[in-house]
Tab-separated table of C-alpha atoms and ligand atoms in Angstrom:
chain	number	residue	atom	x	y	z
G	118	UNK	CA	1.372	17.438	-17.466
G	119	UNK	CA	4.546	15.340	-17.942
G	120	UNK	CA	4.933	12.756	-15.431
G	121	UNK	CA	8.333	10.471	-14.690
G	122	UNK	CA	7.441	7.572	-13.007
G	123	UNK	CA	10.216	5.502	-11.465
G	124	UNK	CA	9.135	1.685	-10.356
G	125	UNK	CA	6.403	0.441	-12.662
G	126	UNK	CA	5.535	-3.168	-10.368
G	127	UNK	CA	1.737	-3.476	-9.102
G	128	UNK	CA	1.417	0.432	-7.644
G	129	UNK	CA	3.404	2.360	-10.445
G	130	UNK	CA	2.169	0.769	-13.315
G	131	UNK	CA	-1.448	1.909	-11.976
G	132	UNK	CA	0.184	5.063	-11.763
G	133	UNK	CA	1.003	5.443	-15.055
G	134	UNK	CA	-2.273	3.961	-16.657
G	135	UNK	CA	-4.885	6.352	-14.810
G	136	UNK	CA	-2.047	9.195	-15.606
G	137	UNK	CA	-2.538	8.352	-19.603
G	138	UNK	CA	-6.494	7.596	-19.356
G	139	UNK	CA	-6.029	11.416	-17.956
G	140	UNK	CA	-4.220	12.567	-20.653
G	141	UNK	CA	-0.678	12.865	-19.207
G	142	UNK	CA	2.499	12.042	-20.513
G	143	UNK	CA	4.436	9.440	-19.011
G	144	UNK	CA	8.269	9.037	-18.678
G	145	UNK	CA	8.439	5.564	-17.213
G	146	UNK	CA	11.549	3.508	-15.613
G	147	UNK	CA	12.096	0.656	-13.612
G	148	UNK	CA	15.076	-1.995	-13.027
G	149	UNK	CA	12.887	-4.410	-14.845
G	150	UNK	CA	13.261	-3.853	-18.828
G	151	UNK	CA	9.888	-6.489	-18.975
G	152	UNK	CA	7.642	-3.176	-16.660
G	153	UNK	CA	9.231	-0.780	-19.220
G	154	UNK	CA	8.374	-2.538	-22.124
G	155	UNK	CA	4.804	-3.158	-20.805
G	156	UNK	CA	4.101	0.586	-20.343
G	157	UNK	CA	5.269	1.468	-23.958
G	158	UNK	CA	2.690	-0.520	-25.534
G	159	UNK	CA	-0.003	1.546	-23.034
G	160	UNK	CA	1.425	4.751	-24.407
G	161	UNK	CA	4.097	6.030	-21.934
G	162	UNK	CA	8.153	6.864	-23.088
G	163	UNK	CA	10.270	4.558	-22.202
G	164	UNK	CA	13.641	6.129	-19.611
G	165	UNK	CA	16.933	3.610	-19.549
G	166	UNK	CA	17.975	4.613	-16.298
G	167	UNK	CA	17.092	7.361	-13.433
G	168	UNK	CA	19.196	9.888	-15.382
G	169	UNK	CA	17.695	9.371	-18.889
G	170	UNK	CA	14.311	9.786	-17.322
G	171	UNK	CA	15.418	13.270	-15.683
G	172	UNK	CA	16.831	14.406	-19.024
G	173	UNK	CA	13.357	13.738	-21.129
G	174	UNK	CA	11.696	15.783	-18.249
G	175	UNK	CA	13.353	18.951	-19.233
G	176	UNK	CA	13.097	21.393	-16.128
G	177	UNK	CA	10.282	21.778	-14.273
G	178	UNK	CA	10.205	17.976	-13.615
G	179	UNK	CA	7.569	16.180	-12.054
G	180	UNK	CA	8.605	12.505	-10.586
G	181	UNK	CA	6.680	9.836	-8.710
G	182	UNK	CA	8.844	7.442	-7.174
G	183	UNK	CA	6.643	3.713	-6.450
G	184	UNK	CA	9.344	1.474	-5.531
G	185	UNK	CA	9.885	-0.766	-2.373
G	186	UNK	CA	10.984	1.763	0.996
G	187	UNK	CA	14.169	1.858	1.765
G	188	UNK	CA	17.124	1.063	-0.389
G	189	UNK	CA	15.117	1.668	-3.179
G	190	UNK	CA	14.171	5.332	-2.213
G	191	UNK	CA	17.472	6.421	-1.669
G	192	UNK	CA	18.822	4.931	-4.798
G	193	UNK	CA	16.819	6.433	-7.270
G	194	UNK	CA	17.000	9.642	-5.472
G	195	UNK	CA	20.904	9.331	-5.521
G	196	UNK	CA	20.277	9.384	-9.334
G	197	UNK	CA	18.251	11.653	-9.243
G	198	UNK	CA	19.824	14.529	-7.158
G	199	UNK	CA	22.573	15.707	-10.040
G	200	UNK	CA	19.327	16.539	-12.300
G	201	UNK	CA	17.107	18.474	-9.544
G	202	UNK	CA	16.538	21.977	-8.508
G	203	UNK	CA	14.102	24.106	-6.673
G	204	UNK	CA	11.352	24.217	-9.684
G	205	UNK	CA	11.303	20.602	-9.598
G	206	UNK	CA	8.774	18.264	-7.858
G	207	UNK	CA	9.306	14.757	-6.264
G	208	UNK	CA	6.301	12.707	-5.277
G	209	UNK	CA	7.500	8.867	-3.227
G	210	UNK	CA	4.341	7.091	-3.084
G	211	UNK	CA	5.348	4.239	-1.817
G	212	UNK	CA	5.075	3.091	2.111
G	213	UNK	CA	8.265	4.904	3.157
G	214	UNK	CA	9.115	5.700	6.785
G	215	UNK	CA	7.721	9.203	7.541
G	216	UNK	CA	11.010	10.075	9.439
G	217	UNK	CA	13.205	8.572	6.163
G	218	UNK	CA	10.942	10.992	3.779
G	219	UNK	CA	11.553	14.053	6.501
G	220	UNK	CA	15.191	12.919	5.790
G	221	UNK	CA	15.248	12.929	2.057
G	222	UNK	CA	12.945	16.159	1.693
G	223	UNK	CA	15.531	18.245	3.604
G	224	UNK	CA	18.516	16.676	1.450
G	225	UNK	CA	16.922	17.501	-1.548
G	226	UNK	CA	16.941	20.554	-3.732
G	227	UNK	CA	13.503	20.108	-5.358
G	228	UNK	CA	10.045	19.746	-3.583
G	229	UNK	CA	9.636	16.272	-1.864
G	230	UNK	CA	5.887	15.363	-1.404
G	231	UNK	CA	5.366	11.977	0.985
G	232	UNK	CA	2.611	10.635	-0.440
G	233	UNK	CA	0.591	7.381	1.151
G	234	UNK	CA	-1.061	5.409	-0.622
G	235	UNK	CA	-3.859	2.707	-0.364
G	236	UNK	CA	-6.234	1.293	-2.223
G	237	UNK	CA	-4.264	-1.720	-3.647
G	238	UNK	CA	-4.443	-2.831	-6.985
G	239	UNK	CA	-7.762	-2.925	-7.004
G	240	UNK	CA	-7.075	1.092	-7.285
G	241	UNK	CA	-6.485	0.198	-10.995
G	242	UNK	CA	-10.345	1.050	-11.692
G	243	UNK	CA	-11.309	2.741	-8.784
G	244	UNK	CA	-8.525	4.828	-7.656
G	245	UNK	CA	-6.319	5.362	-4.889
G	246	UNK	CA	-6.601	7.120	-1.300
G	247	UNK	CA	-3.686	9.503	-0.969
G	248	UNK	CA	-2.451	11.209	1.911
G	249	UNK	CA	0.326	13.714	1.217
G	250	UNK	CA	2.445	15.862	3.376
G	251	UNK	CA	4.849	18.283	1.925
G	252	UNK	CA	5.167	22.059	0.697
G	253	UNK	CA	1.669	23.790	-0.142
G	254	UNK	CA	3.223	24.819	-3.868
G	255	UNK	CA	4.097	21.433	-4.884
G	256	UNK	CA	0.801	19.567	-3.758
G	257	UNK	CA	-0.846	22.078	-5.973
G	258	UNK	CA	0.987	21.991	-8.590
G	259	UNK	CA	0.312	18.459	-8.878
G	260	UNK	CA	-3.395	18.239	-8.156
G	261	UNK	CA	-4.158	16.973	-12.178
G	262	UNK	CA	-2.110	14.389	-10.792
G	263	UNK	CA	-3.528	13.478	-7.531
G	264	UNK	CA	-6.778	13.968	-9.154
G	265	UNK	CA	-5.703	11.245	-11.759
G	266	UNK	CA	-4.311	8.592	-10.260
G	267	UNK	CA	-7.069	9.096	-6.788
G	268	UNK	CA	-10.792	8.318	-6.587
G	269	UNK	CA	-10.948	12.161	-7.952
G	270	UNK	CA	-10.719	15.282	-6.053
G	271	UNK	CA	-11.874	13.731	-2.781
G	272	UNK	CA	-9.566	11.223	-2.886
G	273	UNK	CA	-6.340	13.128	-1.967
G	274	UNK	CA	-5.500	15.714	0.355
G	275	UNK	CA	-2.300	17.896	1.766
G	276	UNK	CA	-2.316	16.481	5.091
G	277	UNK	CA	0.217	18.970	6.442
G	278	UNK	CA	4.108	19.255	6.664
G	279	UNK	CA	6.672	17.254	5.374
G	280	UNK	CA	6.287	13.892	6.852
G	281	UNK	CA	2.666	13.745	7.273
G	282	UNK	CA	1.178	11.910	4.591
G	283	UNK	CA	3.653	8.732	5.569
G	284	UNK	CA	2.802	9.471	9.016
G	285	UNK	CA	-1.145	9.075	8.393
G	286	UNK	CA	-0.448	6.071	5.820
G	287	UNK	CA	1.486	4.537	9.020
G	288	UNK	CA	-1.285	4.882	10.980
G	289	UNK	CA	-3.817	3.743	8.380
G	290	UNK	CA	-1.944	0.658	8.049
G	291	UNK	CA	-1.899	-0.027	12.236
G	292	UNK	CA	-5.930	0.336	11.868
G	293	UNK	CA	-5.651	-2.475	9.016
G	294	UNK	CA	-3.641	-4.819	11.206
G	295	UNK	CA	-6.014	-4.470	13.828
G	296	UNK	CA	-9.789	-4.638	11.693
G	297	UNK	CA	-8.393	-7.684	9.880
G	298	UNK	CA	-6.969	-9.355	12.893
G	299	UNK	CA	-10.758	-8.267	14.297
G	300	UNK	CA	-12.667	-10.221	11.468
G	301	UNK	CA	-10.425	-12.945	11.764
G	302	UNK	CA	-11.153	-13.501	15.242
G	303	UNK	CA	-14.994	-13.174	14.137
G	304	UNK	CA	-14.630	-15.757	11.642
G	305	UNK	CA	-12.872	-17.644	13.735
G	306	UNK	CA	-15.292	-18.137	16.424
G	307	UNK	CA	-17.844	-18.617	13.455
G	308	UNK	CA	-15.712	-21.047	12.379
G	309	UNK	CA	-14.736	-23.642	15.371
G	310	UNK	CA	-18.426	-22.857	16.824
G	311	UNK	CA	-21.634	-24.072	17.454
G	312	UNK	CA	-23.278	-23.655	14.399
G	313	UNK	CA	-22.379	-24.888	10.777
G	314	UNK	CA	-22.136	-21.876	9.216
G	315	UNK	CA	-21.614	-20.434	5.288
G	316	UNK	CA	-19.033	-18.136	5.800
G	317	UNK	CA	-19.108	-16.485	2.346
G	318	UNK	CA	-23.018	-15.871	3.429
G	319	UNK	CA	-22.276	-14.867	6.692
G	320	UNK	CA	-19.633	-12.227	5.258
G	321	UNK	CA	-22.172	-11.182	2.333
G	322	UNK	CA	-25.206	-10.556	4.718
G	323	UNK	CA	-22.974	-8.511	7.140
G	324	UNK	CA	-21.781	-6.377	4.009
G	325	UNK	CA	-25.165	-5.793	2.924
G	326	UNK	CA	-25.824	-3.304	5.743
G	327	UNK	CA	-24.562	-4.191	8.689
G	328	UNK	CA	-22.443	-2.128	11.139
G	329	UNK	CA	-19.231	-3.691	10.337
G	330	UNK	CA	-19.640	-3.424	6.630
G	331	UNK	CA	-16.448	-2.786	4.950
G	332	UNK	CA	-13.930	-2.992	2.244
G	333	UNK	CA	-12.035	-5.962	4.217
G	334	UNK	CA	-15.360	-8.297	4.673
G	335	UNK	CA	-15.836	-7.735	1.279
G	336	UNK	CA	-12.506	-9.356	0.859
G	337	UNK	CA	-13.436	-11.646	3.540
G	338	UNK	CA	-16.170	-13.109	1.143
G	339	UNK	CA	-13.784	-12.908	-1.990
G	340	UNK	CA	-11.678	-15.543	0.379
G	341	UNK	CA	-14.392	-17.392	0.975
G	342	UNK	CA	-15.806	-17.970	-1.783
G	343	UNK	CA	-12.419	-18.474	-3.583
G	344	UNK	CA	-10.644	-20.881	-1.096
G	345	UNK	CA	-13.574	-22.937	0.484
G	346	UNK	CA	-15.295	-21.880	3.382
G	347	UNK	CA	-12.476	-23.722	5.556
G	348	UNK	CA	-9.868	-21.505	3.718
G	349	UNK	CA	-8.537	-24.631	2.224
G	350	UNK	CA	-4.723	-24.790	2.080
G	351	UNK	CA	-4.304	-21.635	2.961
G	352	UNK	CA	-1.787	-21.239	6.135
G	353	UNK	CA	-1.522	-19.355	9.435
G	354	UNK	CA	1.561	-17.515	8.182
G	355	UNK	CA	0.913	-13.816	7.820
G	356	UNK	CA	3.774	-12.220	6.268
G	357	UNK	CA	4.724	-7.840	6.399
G	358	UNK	CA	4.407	-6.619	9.339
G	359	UNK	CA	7.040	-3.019	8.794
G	360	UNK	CA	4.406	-0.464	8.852
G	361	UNK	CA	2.339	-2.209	11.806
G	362	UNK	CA	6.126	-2.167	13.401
G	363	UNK	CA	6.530	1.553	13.105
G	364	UNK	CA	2.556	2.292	14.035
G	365	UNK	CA	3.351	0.241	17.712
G	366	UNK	CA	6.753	1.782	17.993
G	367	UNK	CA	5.289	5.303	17.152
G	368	UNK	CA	2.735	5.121	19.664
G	369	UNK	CA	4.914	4.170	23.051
G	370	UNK	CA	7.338	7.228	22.071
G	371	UNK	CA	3.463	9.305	22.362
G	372	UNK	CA	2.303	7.269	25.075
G	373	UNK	CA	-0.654	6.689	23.544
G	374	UNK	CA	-2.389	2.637	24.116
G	375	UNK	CA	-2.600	0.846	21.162
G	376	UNK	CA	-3.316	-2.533	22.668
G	377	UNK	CA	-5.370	-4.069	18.896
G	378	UNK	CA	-2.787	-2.766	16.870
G	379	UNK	CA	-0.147	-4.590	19.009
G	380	UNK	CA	-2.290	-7.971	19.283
G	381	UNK	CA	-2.385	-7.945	15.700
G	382	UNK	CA	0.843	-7.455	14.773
G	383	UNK	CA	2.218	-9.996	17.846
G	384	UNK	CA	-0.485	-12.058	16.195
G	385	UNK	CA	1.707	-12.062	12.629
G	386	UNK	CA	4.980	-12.352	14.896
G	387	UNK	CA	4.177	-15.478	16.337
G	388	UNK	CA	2.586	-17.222	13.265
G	389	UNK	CA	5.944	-16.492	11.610
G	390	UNK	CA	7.339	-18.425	14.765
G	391	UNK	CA	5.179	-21.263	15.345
G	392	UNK	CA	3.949	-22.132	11.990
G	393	UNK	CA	3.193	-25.236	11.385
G	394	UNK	CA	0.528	-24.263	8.920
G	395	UNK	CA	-2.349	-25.781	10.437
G	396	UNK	CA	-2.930	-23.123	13.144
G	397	UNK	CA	-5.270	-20.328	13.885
G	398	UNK	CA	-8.515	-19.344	11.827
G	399	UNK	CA	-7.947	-15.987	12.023
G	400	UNK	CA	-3.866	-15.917	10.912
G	401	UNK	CA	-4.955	-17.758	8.206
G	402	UNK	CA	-7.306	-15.222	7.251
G	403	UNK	CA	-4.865	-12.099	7.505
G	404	UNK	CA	-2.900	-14.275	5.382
G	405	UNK	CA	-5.416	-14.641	2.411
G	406	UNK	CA	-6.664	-10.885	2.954
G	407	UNK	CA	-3.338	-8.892	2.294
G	408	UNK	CA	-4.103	-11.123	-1.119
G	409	UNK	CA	-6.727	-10.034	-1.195
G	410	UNK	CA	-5.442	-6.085	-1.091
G	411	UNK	CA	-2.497	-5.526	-1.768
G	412	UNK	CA	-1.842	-9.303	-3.988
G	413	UNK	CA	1.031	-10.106	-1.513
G	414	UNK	CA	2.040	-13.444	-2.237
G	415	UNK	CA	-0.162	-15.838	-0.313
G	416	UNK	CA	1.902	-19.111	1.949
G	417	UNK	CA	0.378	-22.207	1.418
G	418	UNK	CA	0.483	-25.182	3.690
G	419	UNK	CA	2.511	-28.075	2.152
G	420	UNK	CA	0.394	-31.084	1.522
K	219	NAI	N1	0.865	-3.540	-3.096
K	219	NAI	C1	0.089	-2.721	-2.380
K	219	NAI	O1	-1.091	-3.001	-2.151
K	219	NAI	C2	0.586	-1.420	-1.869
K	219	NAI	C3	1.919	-1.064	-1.948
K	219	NAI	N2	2.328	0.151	-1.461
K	219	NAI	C4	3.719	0.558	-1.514
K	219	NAI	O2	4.027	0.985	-2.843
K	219	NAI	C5	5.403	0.696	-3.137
K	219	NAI	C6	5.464	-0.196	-4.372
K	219	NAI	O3	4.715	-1.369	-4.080
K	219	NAI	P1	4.350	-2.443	-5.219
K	219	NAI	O4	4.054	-1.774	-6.507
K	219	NAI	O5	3.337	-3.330	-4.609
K	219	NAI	O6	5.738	-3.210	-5.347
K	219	NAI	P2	6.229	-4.157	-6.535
K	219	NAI	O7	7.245	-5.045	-5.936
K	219	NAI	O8	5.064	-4.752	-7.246
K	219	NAI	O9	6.929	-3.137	-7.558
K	219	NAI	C7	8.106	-2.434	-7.241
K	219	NAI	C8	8.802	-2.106	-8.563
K	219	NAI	O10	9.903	-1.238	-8.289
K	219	NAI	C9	10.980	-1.648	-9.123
K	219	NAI	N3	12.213	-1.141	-8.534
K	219	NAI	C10	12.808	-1.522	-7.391
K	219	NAI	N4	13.902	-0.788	-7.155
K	219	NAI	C11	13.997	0.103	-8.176
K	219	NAI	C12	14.914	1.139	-8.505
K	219	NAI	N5	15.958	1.442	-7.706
K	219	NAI	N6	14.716	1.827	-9.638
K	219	NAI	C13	13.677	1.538	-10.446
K	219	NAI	N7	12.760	0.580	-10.176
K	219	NAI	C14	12.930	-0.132	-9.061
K	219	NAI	C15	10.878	-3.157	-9.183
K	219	NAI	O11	11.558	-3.685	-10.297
K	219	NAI	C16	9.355	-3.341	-9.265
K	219	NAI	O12	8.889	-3.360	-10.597
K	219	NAI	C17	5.978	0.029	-1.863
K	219	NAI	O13	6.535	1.020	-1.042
K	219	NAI	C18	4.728	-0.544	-1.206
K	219	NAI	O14	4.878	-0.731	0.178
K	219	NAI	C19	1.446	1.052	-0.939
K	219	NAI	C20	0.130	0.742	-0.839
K	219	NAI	C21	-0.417	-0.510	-1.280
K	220	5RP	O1	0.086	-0.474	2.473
K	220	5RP	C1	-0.478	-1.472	2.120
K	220	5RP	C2	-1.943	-1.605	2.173
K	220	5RP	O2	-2.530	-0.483	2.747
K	220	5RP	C3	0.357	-2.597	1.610
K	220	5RP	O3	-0.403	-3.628	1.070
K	220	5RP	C4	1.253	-3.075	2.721
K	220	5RP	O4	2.162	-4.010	2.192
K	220	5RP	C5	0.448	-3.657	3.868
K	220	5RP	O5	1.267	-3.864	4.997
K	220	5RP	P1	1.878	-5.314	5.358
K	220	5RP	O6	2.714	-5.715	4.165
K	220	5RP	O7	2.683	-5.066	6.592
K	220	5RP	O8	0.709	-6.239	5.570
C-alpha cells in the first residue's frame, strides 16, 4: 500500500519506518525540511507541502496525520480537503479530542479514522497499541497498515463509531495519570521511610512477578537506575496534563467518580503552581516517567 504520512517528529517517523520494514510506500511531509530529509535516506518520497503529498497519492489516497492536536489537525486537513473524495482514507493518530475528530470526520469528504495511539517511542521496535473508531470500510482497508505500524494483528482494533478510538485513548491516558501518580506515591513512602531502601531493586523485584508488575515500574527502574535512587536533579514539575483534562471533564458530564484520575492530575496542577523544585517524591517521579514514555522533555531543578 501507499501511505502519506503528514508530521514525521517522534510518533510519525515510527510510522513511516515499521510502514517500509512492511514493505509500504511512504509519501512523507512535515513543516520541518530536517524530518523530511531524514525519512528519504530510510526509503520514503519526500512531499513539499500537504498538497504535493495528495498529488503523489493519486486517488484512492491513504493519509496518516501524526502531528500535535489542535491547530495542527485542522491545518493540514485544510490542505488537504481540495484533494479528497469519498474513495479516500484519513487516519489522525495523534491525541486529538474525540469530539474535534467527530468534527472533522463529518466535514470531510473522505473516510476519517480517529486513531489512538500509545506505546511511545519505545513503539519503534515493539509496536504501537491502536484504538480506532471510524467507518467499518476504511479500518479494513487499512489493516496492512494497522498491522504494520501495531504490535501485529492484536495490536489494533475498530473500537466503534467515529469518535471512539480518541475517546478510549482519552481514557487510557486518565488510567496513566492515575497508575503513575500511584507508584509515585509508593516510591514515595519507600523513599522518606523507615527503611534505606534500593529503589531500582525494589522496582526490579516487584516487576519480576509481582501484582503490580507493569510497563510503568519498568520505567520506574529505568529512572532509577538512570538518575540515582534519590532521582537526582530531577524536579517536582510534571508538565501535560490535556488528555487527563478531558478524561476528568468527560467523566462529571457521565457522572461517573473518578476521584485517582482527578488526584493525579490536581497533583500535576499544583506542582506547576508551587514549584520550587525540591518538592514531592512522587511529582518528581511523574516527571521523569512521561520521559520515560513518551521522551517529553524532562524539568530539571536549577542548581
Ligand atoms: N510522544 C508520545 O509518546 C505520544 C504522542 N502521541 C501524540 O502523537 C502526536 C505526535 O506526537 P509526537 O510525534 O510526540 O510529536 P513531535 O512534536 O515529536 O512531532 C510532531 C511533528 O509534527 C510536525 N508538524 C506540526 N505541525 C505540522 C503541520 N501542520 N504539517 C506538517 N507537520 C507538522 C512537527 O514539525 C513535528 O515534526 C501528538 O498528537 C501526540 O500527542 C500519542 C501517543 C504517544
Ligand atoms: O499519549 C501519550 C502517552 O500515552 C503521550 O505521551 C501524552 O503526551 C501523555 O499525556 P501528558 O502529556 O498529558 O502526560
Amino acid at each position: 500500500m501507499e501511505l502519506g504520512v503528514i508530521g514525521l517528529g517522534r510518533m510519525g517517523r515510527i510510522v513511516v519506518d515499521r510502514c517500509l520494514a512492511a514493505g509500504h510506500d511512504v509519501v512523507a511531509f512535515d513543516l520541518d525540511e530536517a524530518a523530511v530529509a531524514d525519512v528519504v535516506d530510510a526509503g520514503a518520497t519526500a512531499a513539499e507541502s500537504v498538497t504535493d503529498l495528495a498529488d503523489r497519492l493519486g486517488a484512492e489516497k491513504r493519509v496518516w496525520l501524526m502531528v500535535p492536536a489542535g491547530d495542527a489537525v485542522d491545518a493540514a486537513l485544510d490542505d488537504l480537503e481540495p484533494h479528497l473524495s469519498g474513495e479516500d482514507v484519513v487516519v489522525d493518530g495523534g491525541n486529538s479530542h474525540f469530539e474535534d475528530s467527530v468534527r472533522r470526520a463529518e466535514a470531510t469528504e473522505a473516510a476519517y479514522l480517529d486513531c489512538g495511539t500509545s506505546g511511545g517511542p519505545a513503539g519503534a521496535e515493539l509496536g504501537f497499541s491502536l484504538m480506532i473508531g471510524g467507518p467499518a470500510w476504511a479500518y479494513e482497508e487499512l489493516t496492512p497498515v494497522f498491522d504494520a505500524v501495531a504490535t501485529g494483528p492484536d495490536g489494533h482494533d475498530r473500537m466503534g463509531r467515529s469518535g471512539s478510538g480518541h475517546y478510549v485513548k482519552m481514557v487510557h491516558n486518565g488510567v496513566e495519570y492515575a497508575l503513575m501518580q500511584a507508584y509515585g506515591e509508593g516510591f514515595e513512602l519507600l523513599h522518606e521511610g523507615r527503611y534505606d531502601l534500593d529503589m531500582e531493586s525494589v522496582a526490579r523485584t516487584w516487576n519480576n512477578g509481582a501484582v503490580i508488575r507493569s510497563w510503568l515500574l519498568a520505567l520506574c527502574e529505568e529512572a532509577f537506575r538512570e538518575e540515582g535512587d534519590d532521582l537526582g536533579d530531577v524536579a517536582d514539575h510534571v508538565a501535560g496534563g490535556s488528555t487527563g483534562t478531558w478524561t476528568v471533564q468527560e467523566a462529571l458530564a457521565q457522572e461517573v467518580p473518578m476521584p485517582l484520575v482527578y488526584a493525579a492530575l490536581a497533583e500535576r496542577f499544583d506542582s506547576r503552581a508551587t514549584g520550587d523544585g525540591e518538592g514531592r517524591f512522587s511529582r518528581r517521579l511523574a516527571n521523569r516517567l512521561r520521559y520515560g514514555f513518551g521522551r517529553h522533555e524532562v524539568a530539571r531543578r536549577e542548581e
